[in-house]
PDB file of N, CA and C in Angstrom:
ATOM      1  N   UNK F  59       2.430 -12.786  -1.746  1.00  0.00           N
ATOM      2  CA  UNK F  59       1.027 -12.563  -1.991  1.00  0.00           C
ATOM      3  C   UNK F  59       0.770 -11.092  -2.319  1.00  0.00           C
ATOM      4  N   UNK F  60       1.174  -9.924  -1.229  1.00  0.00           N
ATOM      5  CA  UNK F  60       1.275  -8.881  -1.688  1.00  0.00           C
ATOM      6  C   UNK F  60       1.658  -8.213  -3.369  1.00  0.00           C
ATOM      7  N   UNK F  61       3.059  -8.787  -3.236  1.00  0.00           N
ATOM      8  CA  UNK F  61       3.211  -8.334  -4.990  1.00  0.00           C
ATOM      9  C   UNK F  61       2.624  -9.115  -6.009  1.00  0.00           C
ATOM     10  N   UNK F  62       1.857 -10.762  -5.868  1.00  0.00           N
ATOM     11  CA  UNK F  62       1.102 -10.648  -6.709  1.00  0.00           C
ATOM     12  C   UNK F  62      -0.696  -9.564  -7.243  1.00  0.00           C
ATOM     13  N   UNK F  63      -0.759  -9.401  -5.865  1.00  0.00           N
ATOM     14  CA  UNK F  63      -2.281  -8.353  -5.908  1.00  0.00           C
ATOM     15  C   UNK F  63      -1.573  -7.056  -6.398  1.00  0.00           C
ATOM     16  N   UNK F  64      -0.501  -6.655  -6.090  1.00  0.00           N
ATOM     17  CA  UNK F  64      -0.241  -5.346  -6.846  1.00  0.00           C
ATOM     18  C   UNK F  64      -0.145  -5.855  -7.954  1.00  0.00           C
ATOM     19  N   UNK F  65       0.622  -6.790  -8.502  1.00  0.00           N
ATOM     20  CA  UNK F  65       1.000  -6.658 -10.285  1.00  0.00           C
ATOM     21  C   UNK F  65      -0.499  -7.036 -10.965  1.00  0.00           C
ATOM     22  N   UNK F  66      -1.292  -7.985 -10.417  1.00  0.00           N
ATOM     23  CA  UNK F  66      -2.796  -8.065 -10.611  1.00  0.00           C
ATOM     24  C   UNK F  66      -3.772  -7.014 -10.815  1.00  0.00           C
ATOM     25  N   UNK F  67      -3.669  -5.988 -10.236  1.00  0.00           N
ATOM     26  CA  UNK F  67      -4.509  -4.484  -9.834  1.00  0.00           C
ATOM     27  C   UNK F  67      -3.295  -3.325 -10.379  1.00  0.00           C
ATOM     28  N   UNK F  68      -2.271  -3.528 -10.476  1.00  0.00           N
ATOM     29  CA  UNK F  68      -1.545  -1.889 -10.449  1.00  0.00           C
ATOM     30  C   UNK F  68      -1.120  -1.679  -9.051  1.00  0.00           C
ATOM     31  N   UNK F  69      -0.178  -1.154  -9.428  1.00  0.00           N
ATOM     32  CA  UNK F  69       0.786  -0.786  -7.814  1.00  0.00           C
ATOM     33  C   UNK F  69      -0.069  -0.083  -6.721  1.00  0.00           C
ATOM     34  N   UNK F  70      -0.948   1.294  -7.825  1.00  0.00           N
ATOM     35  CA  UNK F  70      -1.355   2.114  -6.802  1.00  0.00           C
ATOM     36  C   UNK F  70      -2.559   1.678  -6.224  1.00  0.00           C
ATOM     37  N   UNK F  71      -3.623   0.882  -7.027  1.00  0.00           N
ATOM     38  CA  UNK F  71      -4.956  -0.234  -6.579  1.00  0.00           C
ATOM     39  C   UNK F  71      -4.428  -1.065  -6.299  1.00  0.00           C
ATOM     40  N   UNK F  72      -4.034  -1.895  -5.581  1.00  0.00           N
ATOM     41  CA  UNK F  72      -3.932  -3.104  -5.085  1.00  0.00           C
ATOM     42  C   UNK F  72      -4.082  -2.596  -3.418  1.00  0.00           C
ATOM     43  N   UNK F  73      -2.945  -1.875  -2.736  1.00  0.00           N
ATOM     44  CA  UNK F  73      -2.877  -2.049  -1.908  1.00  0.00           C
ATOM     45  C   UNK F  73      -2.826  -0.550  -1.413  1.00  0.00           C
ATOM     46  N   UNK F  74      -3.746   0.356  -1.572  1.00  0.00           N
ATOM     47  CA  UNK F  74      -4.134   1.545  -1.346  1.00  0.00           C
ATOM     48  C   UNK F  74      -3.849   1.890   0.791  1.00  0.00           C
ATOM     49  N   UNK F  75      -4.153   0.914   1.178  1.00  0.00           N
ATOM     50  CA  UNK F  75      -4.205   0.991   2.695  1.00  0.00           C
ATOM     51  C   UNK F  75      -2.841   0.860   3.304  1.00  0.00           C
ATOM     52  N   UNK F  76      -1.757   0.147   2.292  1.00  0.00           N
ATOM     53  CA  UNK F  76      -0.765  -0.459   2.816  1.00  0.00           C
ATOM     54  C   UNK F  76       0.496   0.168   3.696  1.00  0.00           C
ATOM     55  N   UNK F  77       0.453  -0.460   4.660  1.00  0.00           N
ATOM     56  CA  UNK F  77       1.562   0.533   6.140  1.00  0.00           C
ATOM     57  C   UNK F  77       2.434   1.246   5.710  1.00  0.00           C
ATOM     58  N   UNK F  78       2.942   0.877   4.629  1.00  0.00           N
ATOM     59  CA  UNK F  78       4.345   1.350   4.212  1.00  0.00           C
ATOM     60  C   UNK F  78       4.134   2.788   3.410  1.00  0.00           C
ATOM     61  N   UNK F  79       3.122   3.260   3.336  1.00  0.00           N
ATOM     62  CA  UNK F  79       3.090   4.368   2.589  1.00  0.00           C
ATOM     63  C   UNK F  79       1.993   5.182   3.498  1.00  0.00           C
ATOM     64  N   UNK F  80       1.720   5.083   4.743  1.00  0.00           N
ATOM     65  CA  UNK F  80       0.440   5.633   5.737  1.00  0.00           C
ATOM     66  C   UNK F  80       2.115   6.365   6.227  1.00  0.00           C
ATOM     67  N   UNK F  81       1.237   7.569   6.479  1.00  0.00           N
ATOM     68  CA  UNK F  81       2.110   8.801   7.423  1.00  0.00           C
ATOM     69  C   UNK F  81       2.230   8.369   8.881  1.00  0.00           C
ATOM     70  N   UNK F  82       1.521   7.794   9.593  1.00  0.00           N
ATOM     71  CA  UNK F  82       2.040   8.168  10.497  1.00  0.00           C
ATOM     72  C   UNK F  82       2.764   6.906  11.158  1.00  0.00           C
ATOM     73  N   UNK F  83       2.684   5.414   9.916  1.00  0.00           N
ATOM     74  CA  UNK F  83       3.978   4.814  10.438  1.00  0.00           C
ATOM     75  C   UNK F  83       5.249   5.267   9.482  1.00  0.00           C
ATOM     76  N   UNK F  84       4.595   6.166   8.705  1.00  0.00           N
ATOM     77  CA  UNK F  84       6.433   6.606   8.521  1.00  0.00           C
ATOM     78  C   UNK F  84       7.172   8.010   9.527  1.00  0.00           C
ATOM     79  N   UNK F  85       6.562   8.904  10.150  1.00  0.00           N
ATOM     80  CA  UNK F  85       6.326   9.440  11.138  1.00  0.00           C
ATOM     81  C   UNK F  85       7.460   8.196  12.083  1.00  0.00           C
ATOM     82  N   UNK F  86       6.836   7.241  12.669  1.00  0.00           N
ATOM     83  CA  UNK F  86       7.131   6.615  13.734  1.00  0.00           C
ATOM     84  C   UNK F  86       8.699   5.866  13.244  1.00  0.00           C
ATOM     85  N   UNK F  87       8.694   5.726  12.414  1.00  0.00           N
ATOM     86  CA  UNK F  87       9.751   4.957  11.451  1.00  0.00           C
ATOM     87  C   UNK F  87      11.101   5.876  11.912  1.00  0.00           C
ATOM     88  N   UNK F  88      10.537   7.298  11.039  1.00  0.00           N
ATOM     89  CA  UNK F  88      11.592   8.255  11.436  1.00  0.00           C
ATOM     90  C   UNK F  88      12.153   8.503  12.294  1.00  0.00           C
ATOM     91  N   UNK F  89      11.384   8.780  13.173  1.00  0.00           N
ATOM     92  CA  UNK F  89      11.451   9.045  14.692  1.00  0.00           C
ATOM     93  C   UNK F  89      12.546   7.936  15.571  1.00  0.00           C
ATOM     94  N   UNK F  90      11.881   7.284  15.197  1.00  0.00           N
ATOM     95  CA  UNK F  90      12.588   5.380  15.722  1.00  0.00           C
ATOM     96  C   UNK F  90      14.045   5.428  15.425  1.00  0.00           C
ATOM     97  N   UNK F  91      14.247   5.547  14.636  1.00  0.00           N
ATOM     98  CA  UNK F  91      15.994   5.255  13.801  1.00  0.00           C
ATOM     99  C   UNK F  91      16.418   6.533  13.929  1.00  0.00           C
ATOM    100  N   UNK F  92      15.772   7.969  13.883  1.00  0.00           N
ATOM    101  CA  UNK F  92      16.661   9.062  13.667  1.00  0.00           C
ATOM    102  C   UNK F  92      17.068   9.925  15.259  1.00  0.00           C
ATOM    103  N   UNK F  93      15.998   9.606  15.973  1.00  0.00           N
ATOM    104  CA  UNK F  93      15.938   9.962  17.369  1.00  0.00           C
ATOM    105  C   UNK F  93      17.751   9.498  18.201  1.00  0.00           C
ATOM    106  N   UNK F  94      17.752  10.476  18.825  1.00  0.00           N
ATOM    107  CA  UNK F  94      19.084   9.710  19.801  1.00  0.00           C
ATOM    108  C   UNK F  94      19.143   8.763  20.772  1.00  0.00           C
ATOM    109  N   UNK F  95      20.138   8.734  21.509  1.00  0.00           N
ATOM    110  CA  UNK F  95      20.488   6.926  22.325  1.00  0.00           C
ATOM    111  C   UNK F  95      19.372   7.245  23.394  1.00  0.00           C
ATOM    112  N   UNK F  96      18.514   6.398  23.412  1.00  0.00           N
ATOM    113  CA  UNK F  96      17.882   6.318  24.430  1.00  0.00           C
ATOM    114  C   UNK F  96      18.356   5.123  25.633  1.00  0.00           C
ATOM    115  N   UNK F  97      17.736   5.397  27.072  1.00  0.00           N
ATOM    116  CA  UNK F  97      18.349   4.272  27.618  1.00  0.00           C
ATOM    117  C   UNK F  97      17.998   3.081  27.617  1.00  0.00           C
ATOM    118  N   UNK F  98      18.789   1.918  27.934  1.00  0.00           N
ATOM    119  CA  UNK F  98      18.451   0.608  27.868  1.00  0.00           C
ATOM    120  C   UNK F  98      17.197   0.485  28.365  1.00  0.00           C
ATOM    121  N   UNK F  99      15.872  -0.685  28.213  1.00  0.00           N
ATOM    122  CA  UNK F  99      15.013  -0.934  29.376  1.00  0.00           C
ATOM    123  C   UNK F  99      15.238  -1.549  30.220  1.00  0.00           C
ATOM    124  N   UNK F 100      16.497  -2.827  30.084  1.00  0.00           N
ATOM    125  CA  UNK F 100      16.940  -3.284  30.960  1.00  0.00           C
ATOM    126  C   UNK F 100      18.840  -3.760  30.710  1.00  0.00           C
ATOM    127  N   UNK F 101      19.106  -3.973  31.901  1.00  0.00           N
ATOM    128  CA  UNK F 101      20.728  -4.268  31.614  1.00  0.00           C
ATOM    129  C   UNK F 101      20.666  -5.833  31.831  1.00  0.00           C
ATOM    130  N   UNK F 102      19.847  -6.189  31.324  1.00  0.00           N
ATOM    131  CA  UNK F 102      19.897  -7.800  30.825  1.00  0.00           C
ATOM    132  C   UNK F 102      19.005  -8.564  30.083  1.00  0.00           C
ATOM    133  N   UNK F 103      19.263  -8.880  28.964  1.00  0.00           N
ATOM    134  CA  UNK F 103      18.279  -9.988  27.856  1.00  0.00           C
ATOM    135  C   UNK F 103      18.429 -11.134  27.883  1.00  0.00           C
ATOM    136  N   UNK F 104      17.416 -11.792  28.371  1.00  0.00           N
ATOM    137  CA  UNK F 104      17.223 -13.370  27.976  1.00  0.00           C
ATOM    138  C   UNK F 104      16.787 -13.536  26.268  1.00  0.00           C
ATOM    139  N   UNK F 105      17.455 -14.627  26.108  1.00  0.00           N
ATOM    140  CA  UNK F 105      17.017 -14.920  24.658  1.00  0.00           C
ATOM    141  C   UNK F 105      16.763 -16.533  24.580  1.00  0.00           C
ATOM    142  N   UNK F 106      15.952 -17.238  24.120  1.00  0.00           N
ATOM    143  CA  UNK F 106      15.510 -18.345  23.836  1.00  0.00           C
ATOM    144  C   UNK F 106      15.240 -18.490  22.537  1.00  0.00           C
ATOM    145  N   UNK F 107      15.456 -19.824  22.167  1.00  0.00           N
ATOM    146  CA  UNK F 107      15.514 -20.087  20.328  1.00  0.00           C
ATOM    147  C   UNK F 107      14.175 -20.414  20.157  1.00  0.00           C
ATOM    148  N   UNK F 108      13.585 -19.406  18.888  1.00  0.00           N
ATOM    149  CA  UNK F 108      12.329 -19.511  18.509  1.00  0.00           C
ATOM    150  C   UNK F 108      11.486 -21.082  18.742  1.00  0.00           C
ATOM    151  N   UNK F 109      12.395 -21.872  18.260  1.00  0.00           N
ATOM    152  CA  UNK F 109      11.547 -23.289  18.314  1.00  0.00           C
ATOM    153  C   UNK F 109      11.847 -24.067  19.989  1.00  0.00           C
ATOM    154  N   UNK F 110      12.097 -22.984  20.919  1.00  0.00           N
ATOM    155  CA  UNK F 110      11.959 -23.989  22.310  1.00  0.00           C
ATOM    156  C   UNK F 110      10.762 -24.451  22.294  1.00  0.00           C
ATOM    157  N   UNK F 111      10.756 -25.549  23.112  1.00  0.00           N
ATOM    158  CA  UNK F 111       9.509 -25.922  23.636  1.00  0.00           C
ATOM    159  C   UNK F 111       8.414 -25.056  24.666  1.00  0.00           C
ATOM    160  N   UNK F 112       7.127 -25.372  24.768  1.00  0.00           N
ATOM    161  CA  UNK F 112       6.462 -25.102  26.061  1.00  0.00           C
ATOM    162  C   UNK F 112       7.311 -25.206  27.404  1.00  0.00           C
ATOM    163  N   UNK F 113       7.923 -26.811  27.872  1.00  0.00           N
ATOM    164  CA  UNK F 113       8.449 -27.033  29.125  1.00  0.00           C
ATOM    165  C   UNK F 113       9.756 -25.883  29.162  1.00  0.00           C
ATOM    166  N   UNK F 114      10.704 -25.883  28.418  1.00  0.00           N
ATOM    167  CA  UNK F 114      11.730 -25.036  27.765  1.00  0.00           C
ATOM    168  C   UNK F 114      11.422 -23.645  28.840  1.00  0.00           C
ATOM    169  N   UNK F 115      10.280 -22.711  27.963  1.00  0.00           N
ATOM    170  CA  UNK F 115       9.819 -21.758  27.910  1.00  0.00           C
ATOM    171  C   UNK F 115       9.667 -21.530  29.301  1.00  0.00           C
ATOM    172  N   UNK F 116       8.839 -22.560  30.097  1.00  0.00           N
ATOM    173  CA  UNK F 116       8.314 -22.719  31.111  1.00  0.00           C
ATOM    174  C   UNK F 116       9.326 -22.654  32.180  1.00  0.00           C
ATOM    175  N   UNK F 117      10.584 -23.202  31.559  1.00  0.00           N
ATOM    176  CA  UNK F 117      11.753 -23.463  32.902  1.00  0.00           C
ATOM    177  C   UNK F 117      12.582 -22.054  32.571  1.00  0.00           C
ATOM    178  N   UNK F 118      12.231 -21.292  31.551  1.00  0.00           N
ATOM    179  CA  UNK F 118      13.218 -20.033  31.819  1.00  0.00           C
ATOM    180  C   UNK F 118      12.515 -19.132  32.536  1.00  0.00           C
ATOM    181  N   UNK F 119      11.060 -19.084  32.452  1.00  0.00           N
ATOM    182  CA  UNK F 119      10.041 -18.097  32.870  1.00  0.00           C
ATOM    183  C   UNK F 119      10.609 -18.314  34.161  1.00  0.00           C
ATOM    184  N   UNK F 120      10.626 -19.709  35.048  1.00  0.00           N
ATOM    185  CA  UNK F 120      10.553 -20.032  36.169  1.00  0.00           C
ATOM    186  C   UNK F 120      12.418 -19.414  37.010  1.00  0.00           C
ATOM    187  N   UNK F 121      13.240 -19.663  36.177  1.00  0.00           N
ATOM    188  CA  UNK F 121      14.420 -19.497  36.274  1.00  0.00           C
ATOM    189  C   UNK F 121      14.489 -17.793  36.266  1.00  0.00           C
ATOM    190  N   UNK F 122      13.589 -17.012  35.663  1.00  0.00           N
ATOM    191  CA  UNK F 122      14.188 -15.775  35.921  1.00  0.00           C
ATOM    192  C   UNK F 122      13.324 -14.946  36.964  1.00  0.00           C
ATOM    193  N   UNK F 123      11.740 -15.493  36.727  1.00  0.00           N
ATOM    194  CA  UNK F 123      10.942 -15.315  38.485  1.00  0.00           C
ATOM    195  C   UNK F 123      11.950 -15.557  39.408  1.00  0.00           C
ATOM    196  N   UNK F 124      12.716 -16.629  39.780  1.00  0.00           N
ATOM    197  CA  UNK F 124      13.249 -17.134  41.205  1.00  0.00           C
ATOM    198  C   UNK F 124      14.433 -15.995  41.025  1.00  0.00           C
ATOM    199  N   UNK F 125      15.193 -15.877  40.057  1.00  0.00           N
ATOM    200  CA  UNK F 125      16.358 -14.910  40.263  1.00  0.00           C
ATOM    201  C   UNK F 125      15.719 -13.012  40.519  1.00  0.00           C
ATOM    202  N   UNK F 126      14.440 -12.940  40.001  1.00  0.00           N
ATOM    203  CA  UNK F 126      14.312 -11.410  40.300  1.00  0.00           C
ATOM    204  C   UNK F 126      13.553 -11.490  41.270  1.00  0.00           C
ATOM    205  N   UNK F 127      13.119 -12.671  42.210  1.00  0.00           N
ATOM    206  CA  UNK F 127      12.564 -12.775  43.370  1.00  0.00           C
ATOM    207  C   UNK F 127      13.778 -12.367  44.851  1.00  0.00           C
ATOM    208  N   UNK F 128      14.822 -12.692  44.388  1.00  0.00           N
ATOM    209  CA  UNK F 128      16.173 -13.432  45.337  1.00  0.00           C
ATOM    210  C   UNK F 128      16.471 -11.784  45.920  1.00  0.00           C
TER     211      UNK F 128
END
């Protein structure tokens, strides 16, 4: 959708507002990737597959409450 409103309007009218060319998410961009190792937030990731279910969702929420309860 984007590149049809630019090729519709011109690159530089179409999308005058667009994130990718605002300073201060390229600022943050930089910063992000060029900055050094920061530390982990945690020393463990759960991961669940985008299309779990609600109940799914519900039994890992529940599964990792009871383990950081213990």
């Amino acid at each position: 959708m984007l590149g049809l409103r630019r090729k519709a309007a011109g690159h530089t009218a179409a999308e005058s507002d667009y994130f990718l060319h605002e300073p201060a998410f390229l600022d943050h961009t930089r910063d992000y990737f060029v900055s050094g190792a920061q530390q982990p937030v945690s020393r463990e990731v759960s991961v669940l597959p985008a299309d779990a279910s609600p109940p799914e969702v519900a039994h890992a929420v529940e599964s990792l409450v009871t383990l950081w309860t213990r």
